Coordinates of C-alpha atoms and ligand atoms in Angstrom, one line a residue:
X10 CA 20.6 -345.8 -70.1
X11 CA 21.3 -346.1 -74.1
X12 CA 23.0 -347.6 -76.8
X13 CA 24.6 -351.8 -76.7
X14 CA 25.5 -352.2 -72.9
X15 CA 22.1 -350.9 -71.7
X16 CA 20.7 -353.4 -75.0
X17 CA 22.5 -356.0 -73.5
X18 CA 21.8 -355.0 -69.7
X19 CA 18.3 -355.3 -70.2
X20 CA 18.2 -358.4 -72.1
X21 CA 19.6 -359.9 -68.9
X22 CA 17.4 -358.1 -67.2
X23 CA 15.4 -361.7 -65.9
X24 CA 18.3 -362.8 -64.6
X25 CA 20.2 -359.4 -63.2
X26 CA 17.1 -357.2 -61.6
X27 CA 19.5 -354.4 -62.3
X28 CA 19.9 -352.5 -65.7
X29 CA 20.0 -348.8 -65.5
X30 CA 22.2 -345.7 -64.2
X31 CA 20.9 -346.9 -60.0
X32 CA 21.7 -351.2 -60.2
X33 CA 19.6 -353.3 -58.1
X34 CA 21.7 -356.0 -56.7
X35 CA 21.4 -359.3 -58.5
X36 CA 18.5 -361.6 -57.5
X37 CA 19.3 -364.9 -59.0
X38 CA 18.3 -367.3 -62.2
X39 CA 14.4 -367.1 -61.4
X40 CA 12.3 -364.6 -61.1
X41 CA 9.1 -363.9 -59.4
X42 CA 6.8 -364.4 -62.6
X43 CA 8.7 -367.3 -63.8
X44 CA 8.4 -369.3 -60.9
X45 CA 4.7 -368.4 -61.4
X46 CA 4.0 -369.2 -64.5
X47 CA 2.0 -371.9 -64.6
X48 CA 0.3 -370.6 -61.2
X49 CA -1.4 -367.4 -61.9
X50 CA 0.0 -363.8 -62.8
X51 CA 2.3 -361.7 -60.6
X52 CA 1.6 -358.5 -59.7
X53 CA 2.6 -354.9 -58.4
X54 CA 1.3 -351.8 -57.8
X55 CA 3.4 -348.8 -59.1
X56 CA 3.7 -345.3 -58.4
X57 CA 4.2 -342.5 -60.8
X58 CA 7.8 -342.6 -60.4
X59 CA 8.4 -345.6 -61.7
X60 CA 6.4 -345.6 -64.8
X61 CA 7.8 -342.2 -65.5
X62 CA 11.6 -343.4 -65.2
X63 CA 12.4 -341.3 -62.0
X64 CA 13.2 -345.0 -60.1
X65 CA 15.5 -347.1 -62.5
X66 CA 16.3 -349.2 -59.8
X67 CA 12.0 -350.1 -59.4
X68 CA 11.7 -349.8 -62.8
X69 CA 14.4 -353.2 -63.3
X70 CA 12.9 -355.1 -60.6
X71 CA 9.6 -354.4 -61.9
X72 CA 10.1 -355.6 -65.5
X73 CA 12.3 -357.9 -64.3
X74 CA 10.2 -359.7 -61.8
X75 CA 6.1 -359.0 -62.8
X76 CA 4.0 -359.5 -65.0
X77 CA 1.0 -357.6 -64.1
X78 CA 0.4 -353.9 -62.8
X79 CA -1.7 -351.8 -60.3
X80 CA -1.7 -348.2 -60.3
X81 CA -0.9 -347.1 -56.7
X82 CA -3.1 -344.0 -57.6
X83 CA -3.5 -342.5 -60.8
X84 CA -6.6 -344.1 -62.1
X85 CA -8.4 -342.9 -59.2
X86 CA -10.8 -340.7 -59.1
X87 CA -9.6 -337.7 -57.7
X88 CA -6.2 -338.1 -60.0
X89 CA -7.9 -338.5 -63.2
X90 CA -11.5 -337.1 -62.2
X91 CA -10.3 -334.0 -60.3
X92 CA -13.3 -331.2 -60.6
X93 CA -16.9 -331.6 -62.5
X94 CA -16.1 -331.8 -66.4
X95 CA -12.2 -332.4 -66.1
X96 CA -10.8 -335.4 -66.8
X97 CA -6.5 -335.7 -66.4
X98 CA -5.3 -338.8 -68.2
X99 CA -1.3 -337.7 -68.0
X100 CA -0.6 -340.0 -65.3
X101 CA -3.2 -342.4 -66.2
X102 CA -1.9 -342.6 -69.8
X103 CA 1.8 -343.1 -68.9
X104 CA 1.0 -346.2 -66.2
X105 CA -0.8 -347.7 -69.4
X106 CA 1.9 -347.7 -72.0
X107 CA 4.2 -348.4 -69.5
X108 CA 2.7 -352.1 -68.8
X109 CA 2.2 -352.4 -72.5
X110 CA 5.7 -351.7 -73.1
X111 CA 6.9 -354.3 -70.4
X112 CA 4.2 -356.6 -71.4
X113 CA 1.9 -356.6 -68.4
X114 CA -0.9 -357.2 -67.9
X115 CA -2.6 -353.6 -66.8
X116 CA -4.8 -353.3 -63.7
X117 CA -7.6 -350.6 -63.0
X118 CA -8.0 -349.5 -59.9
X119 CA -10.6 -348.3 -59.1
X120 CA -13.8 -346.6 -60.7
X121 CA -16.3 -346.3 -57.3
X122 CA -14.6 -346.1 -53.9
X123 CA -15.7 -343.9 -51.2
X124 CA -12.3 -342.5 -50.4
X125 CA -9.7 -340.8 -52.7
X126 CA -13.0 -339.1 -54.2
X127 CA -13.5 -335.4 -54.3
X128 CA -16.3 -334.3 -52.5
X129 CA -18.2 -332.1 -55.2
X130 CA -19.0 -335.5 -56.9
X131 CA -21.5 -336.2 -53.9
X132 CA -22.7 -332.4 -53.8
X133 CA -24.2 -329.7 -55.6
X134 CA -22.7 -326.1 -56.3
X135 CA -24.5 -325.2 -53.2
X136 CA -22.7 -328.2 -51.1
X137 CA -26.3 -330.2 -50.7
X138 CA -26.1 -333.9 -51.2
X139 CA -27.0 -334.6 -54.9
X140 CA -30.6 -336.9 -56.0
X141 CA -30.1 -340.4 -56.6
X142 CA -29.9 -339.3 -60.5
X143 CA -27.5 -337.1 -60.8
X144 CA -25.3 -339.3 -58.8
X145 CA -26.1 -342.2 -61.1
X146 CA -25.6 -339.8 -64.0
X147 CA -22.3 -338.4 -62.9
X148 CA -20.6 -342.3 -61.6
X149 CA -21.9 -343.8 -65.8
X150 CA -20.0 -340.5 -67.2
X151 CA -16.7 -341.1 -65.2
X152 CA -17.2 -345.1 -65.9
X153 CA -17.8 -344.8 -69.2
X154 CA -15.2 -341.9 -69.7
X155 CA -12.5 -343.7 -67.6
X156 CA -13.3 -347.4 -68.7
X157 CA -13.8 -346.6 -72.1
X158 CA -10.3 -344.7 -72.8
X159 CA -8.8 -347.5 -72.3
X160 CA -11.0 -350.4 -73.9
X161 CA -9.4 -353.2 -75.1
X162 CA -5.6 -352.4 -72.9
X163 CA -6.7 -352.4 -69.6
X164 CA -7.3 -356.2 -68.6
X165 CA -9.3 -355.8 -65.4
X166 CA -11.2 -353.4 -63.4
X167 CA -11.6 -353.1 -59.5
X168 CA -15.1 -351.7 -60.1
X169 CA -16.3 -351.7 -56.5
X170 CA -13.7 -351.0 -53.8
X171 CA -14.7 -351.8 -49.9
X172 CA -18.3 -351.4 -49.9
X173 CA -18.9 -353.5 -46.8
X174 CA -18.4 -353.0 -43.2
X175 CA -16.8 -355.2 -40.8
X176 CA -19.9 -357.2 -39.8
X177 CA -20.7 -357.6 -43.2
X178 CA -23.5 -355.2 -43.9
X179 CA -23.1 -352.6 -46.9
X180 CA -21.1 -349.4 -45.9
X181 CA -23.0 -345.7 -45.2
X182 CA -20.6 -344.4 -47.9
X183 CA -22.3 -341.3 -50.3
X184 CA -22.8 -344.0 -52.8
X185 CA -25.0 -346.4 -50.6
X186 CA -26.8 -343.5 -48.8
X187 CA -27.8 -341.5 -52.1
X188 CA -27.7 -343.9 -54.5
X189 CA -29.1 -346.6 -52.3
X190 CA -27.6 -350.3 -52.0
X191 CA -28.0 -351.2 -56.0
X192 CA -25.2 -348.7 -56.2
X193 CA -22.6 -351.7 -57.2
X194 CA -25.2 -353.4 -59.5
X195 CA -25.0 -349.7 -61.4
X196 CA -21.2 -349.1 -61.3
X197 CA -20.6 -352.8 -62.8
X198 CA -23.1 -352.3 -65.6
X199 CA -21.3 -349.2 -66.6
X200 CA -18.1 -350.6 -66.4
X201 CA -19.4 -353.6 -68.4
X202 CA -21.3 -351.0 -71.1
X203 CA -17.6 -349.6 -71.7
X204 CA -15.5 -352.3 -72.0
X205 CA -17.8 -355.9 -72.7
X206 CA -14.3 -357.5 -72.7
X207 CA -12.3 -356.0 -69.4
X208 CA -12.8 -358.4 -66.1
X209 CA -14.6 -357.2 -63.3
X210 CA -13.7 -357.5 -59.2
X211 CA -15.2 -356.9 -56.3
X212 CA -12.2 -355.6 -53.9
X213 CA -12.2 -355.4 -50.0
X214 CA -10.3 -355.9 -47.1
X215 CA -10.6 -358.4 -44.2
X216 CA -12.8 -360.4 -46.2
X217 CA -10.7 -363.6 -44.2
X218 CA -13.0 -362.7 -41.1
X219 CA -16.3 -364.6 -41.4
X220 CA -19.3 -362.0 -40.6
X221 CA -17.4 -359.6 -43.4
X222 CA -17.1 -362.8 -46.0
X223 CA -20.4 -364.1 -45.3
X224 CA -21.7 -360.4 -46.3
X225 CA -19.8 -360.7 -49.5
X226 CA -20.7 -363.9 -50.6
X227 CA -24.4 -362.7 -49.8
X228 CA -23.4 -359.9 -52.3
X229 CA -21.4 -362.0 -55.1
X230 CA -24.4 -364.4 -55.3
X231 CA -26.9 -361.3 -55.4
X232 CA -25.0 -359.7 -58.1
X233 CA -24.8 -363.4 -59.9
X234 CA -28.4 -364.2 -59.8
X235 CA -29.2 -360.6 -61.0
X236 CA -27.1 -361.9 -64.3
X237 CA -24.2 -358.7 -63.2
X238 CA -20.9 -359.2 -65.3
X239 CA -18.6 -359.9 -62.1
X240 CA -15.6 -362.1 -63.1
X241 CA -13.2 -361.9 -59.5
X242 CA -13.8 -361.1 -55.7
X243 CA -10.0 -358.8 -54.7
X244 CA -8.9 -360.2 -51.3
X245 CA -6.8 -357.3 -50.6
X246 CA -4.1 -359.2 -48.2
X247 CA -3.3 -356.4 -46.1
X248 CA -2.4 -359.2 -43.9
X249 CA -0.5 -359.3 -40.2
X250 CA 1.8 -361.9 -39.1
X251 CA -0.6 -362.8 -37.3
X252 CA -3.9 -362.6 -38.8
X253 CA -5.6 -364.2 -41.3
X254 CA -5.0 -367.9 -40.2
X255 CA -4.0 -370.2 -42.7
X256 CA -7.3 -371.6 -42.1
X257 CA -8.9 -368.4 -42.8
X258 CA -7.7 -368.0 -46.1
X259 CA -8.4 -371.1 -47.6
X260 CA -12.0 -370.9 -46.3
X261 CA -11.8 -367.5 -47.9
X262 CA -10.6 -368.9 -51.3
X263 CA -12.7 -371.6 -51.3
X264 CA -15.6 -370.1 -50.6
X265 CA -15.7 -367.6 -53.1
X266 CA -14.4 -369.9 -55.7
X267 CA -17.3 -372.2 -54.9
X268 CA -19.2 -369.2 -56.1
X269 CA -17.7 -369.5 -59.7
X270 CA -15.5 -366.3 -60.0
X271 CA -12.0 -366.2 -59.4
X272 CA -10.2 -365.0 -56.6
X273 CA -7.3 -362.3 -57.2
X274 CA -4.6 -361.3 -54.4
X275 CA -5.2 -357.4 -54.5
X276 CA -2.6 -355.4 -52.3
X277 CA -0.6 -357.8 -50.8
X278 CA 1.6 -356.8 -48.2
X279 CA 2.7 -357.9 -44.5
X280 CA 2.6 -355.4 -41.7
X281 CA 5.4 -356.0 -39.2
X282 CA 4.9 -353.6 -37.0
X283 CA 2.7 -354.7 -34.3
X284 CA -0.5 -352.3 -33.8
X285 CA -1.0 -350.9 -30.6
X286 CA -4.8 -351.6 -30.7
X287 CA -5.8 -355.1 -31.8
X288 CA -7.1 -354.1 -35.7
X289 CA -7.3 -356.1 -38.2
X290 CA -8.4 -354.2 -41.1
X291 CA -6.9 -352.3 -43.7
X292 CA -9.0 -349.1 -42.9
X293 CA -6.7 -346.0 -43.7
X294 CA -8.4 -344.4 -40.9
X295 CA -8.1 -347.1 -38.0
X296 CA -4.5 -347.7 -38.9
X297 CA -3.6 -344.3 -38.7
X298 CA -4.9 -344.4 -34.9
X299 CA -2.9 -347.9 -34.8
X300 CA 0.5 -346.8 -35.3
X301 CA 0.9 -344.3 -32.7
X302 CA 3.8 -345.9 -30.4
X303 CA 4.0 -348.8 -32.3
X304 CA 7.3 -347.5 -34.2
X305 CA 9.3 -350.0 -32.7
X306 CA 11.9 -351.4 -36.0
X307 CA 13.4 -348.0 -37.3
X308 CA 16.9 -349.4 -36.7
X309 CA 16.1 -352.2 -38.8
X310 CA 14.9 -355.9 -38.5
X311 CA 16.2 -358.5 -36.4
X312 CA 17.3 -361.5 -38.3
X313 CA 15.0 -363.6 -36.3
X314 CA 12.0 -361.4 -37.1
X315 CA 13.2 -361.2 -41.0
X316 CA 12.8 -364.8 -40.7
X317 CA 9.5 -364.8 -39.3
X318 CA 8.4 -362.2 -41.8
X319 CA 10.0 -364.8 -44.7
X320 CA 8.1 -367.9 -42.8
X321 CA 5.1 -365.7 -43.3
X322 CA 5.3 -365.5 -46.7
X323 CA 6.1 -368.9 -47.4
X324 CA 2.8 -370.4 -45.6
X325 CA 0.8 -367.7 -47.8
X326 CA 2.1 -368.9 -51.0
X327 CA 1.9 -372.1 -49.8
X328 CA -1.8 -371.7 -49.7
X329 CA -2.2 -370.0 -53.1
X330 CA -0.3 -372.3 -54.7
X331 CA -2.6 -374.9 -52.9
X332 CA -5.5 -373.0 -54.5
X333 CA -3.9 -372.1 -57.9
X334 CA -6.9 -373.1 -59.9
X335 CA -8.9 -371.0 -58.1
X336 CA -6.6 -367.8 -57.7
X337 CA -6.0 -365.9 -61.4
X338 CA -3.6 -363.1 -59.6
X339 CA -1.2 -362.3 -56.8
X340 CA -0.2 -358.6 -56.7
X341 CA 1.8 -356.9 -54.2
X342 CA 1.2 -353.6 -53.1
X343 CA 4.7 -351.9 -53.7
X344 CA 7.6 -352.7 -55.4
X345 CA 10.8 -351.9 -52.1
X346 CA 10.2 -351.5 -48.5
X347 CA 10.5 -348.1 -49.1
X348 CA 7.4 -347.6 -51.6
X349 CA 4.9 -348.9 -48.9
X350 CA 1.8 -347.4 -47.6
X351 CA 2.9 -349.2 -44.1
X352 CA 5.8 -346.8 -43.5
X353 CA 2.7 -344.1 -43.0
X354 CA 2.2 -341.8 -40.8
X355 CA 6.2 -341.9 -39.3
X356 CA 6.4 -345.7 -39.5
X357 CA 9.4 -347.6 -40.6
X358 CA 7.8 -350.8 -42.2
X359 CA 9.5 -353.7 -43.9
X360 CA 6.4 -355.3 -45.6
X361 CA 7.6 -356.6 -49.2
X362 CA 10.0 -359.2 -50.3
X363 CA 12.5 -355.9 -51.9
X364 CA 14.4 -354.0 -49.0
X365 CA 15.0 -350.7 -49.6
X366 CA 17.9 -350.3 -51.8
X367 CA 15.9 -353.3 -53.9
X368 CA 17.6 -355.9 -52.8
X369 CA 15.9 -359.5 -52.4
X370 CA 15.1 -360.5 -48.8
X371 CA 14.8 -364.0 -46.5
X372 CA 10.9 -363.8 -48.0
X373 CA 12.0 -363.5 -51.4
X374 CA 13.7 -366.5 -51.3
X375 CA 10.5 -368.2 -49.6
X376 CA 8.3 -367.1 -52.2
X377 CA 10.5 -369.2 -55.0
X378 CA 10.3 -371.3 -52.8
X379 CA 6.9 -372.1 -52.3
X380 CA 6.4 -372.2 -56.1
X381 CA 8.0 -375.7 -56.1
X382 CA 5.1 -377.0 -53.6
X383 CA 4.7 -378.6 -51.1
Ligands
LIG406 C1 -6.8 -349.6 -50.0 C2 -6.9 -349.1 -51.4 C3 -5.6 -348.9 -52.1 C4 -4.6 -348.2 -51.2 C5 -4.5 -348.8 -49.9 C6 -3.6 -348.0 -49.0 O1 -6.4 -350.9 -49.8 O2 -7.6 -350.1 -52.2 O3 -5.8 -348.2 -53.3 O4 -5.1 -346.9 -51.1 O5 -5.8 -348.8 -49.3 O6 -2.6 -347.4 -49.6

């Protein structure tokens, strides 16, 4: 793409999602983030392809239609933090200018997680769990390392990712069991010692179910009375199309807005694919046992089941439009079809509001939508 046309292509680019080599298909006067506005920001969650320029066709939609990114997974740790001493900011790097060249604001995700992170950061060279210490030690170098390289450009921070299990207790991950529970009180500190200014979440999924919400807000109000910079509680939204209720989520908002921090949609996505098992959680693990049979839409899917899938939508923003003043962002987790998680392992999943060639769906439409209220 270069010289006038591809000047005037993208200037147009809000109003035609399309301006490179690969068109999207027009999507209409308003966008995703206009409509949005005066709501809270829009997000999505790219992969390296698309801040490198290998997917024009992502590329315009995303500029087009967002104004906040997630990296899908180049800021974590084993991407940027791949072996003891070695820090690789390529990828890392390029997902930063590219939301500061589109504007955006830029997401981190996410500094201490207990998957996606190398095993030799738990062990020693002999493969023996690690002391509390140099566990401690090791997570404030790769916060303050990670955190700090970017001071100042990235916005906010997942600090914490899924450190509680379904019934609301805190997870046996390496950092609970060697570290010991005041593990997240540590990670936000560091993260707050390297950038005073950045916001700071909390992110999990299934937090719409009440034993796992009740053991967050136990958490939230620890970390608040302990005087622990947390700004935002990440609702993930993995969501079903049938699970959470709308009930659930607006207890969900509400309650942790009560708590004085924001709430921020996280991953957002809708999985349309029935599980075989009844499962609602996000765990990579659990799902992966989940899809076995249920393959059921690779042709494609129906129009009435499109229509659900754009219903579905609707009642969510709906609700997050209810709770605007409570709700800072709503990121997606993937800008087409294509680019989901859910199509993994060997399913075909139609979870977003872009089909696969980027072209606006039913739920697109419902999402604008929604934005007018009720
Ligand atoms: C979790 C993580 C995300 C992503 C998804 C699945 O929700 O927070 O980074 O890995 O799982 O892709």
């Amino acid at each position: 793409m270069n010289g006038i046309p591809a000047l005037w292509c993208c200037l147009f680019a809000g109003l035609l999602a399309g301006c490179a080599t690969n068109p999207a298909p027009p999507v209409g006067p308003v966008t995703l983030k206009q409509a949005y506005q005066h709501d809270f920001l829009i997000g999505v969650a790219v992969n390296q392809a698309q801040f490198e320029g290998r997917d024009p066709r992502g590329d315009a939609l995303i500029r087009a239609q967002f104004n906040s990114i997630s990296p899908e997974n180049v800021l974590k740790w084993e991407s940027v933090h791949p072996q003891p001493g070695r820090f690789d900011f390529s990828a890392a790097d390029a997902y930063v200018r590219f939301g500061e060249q589109n504007h955006q604001a830029v997401i981190g995700h996410t500094l201490v997680w207990h998957s996606q992170t190398p095993a030799w950061v738990f062990q020693d060279a002999a493969g023996r769990p690690v002391s509390r210490e140099v566990l401690l030690q090791r997570m404030r170098e790769h916060i303050l390392t990670v955190v700090g390289r970017y001071r100042g450009r990235i916005k906010g921070w997942d600090v914490v990712n899924e450190a509680l299990n379904e019934d609301g207790t805190l997870r046996e991950s390496p950092w609970k069991r060697i570290i010991g529970p005041d593990y997240i009180e540590k990670a936000f500190q560091y993260a707050h010692e390297a950038d005073p200014q950045a916001e700071l979440h909390y992110n999990d999924f299934s937090l719409e179910n009440e034993p796992k919400r009740n053991g967050a807000i136990a958490l939230i109000k620890k970390l608040k009375a302990e005087g622990i910079p947390i700004t935002a509680v990440g609702l993930q939204g993995h969501v079903k199309m049938d699970w959470p209720t709308m009930a659930q989520e607006e207890a969900t908002i509400t309650a942790f807005a009560d708590l004085g921090v924001k709430v921020m949609i996280t991953e957002l996505d809708v999985d349309v694919v029935p599980a075989t098992q009844q499962n609602h959680s996000a765990d990579i693990a659990l799902n992966g046992r989940a899809a076995a049979g249920a393959n059921i839409f690779t042709n494609g899917l129906s129009a009435a089941r499109q229509q659900a899938l754009a219903q579905r939508y609707g009642e969510l923003f709906r609700v997050f439009v209810k709770h605007r003043a409570a709700i800072a962002r709503v990121t997606f987790w993937g800008v087409t079809d294509g680019d989901s998680w859910l199509n993994s392992p060997g399913r075909v999943n139609y979870p977003l509001l872009f089909d696969r060639q980027g072209r606006p769906k039913p739920a697109f439409e419902q999402v604008l939508r929604a934005a007018d209220g009720p």
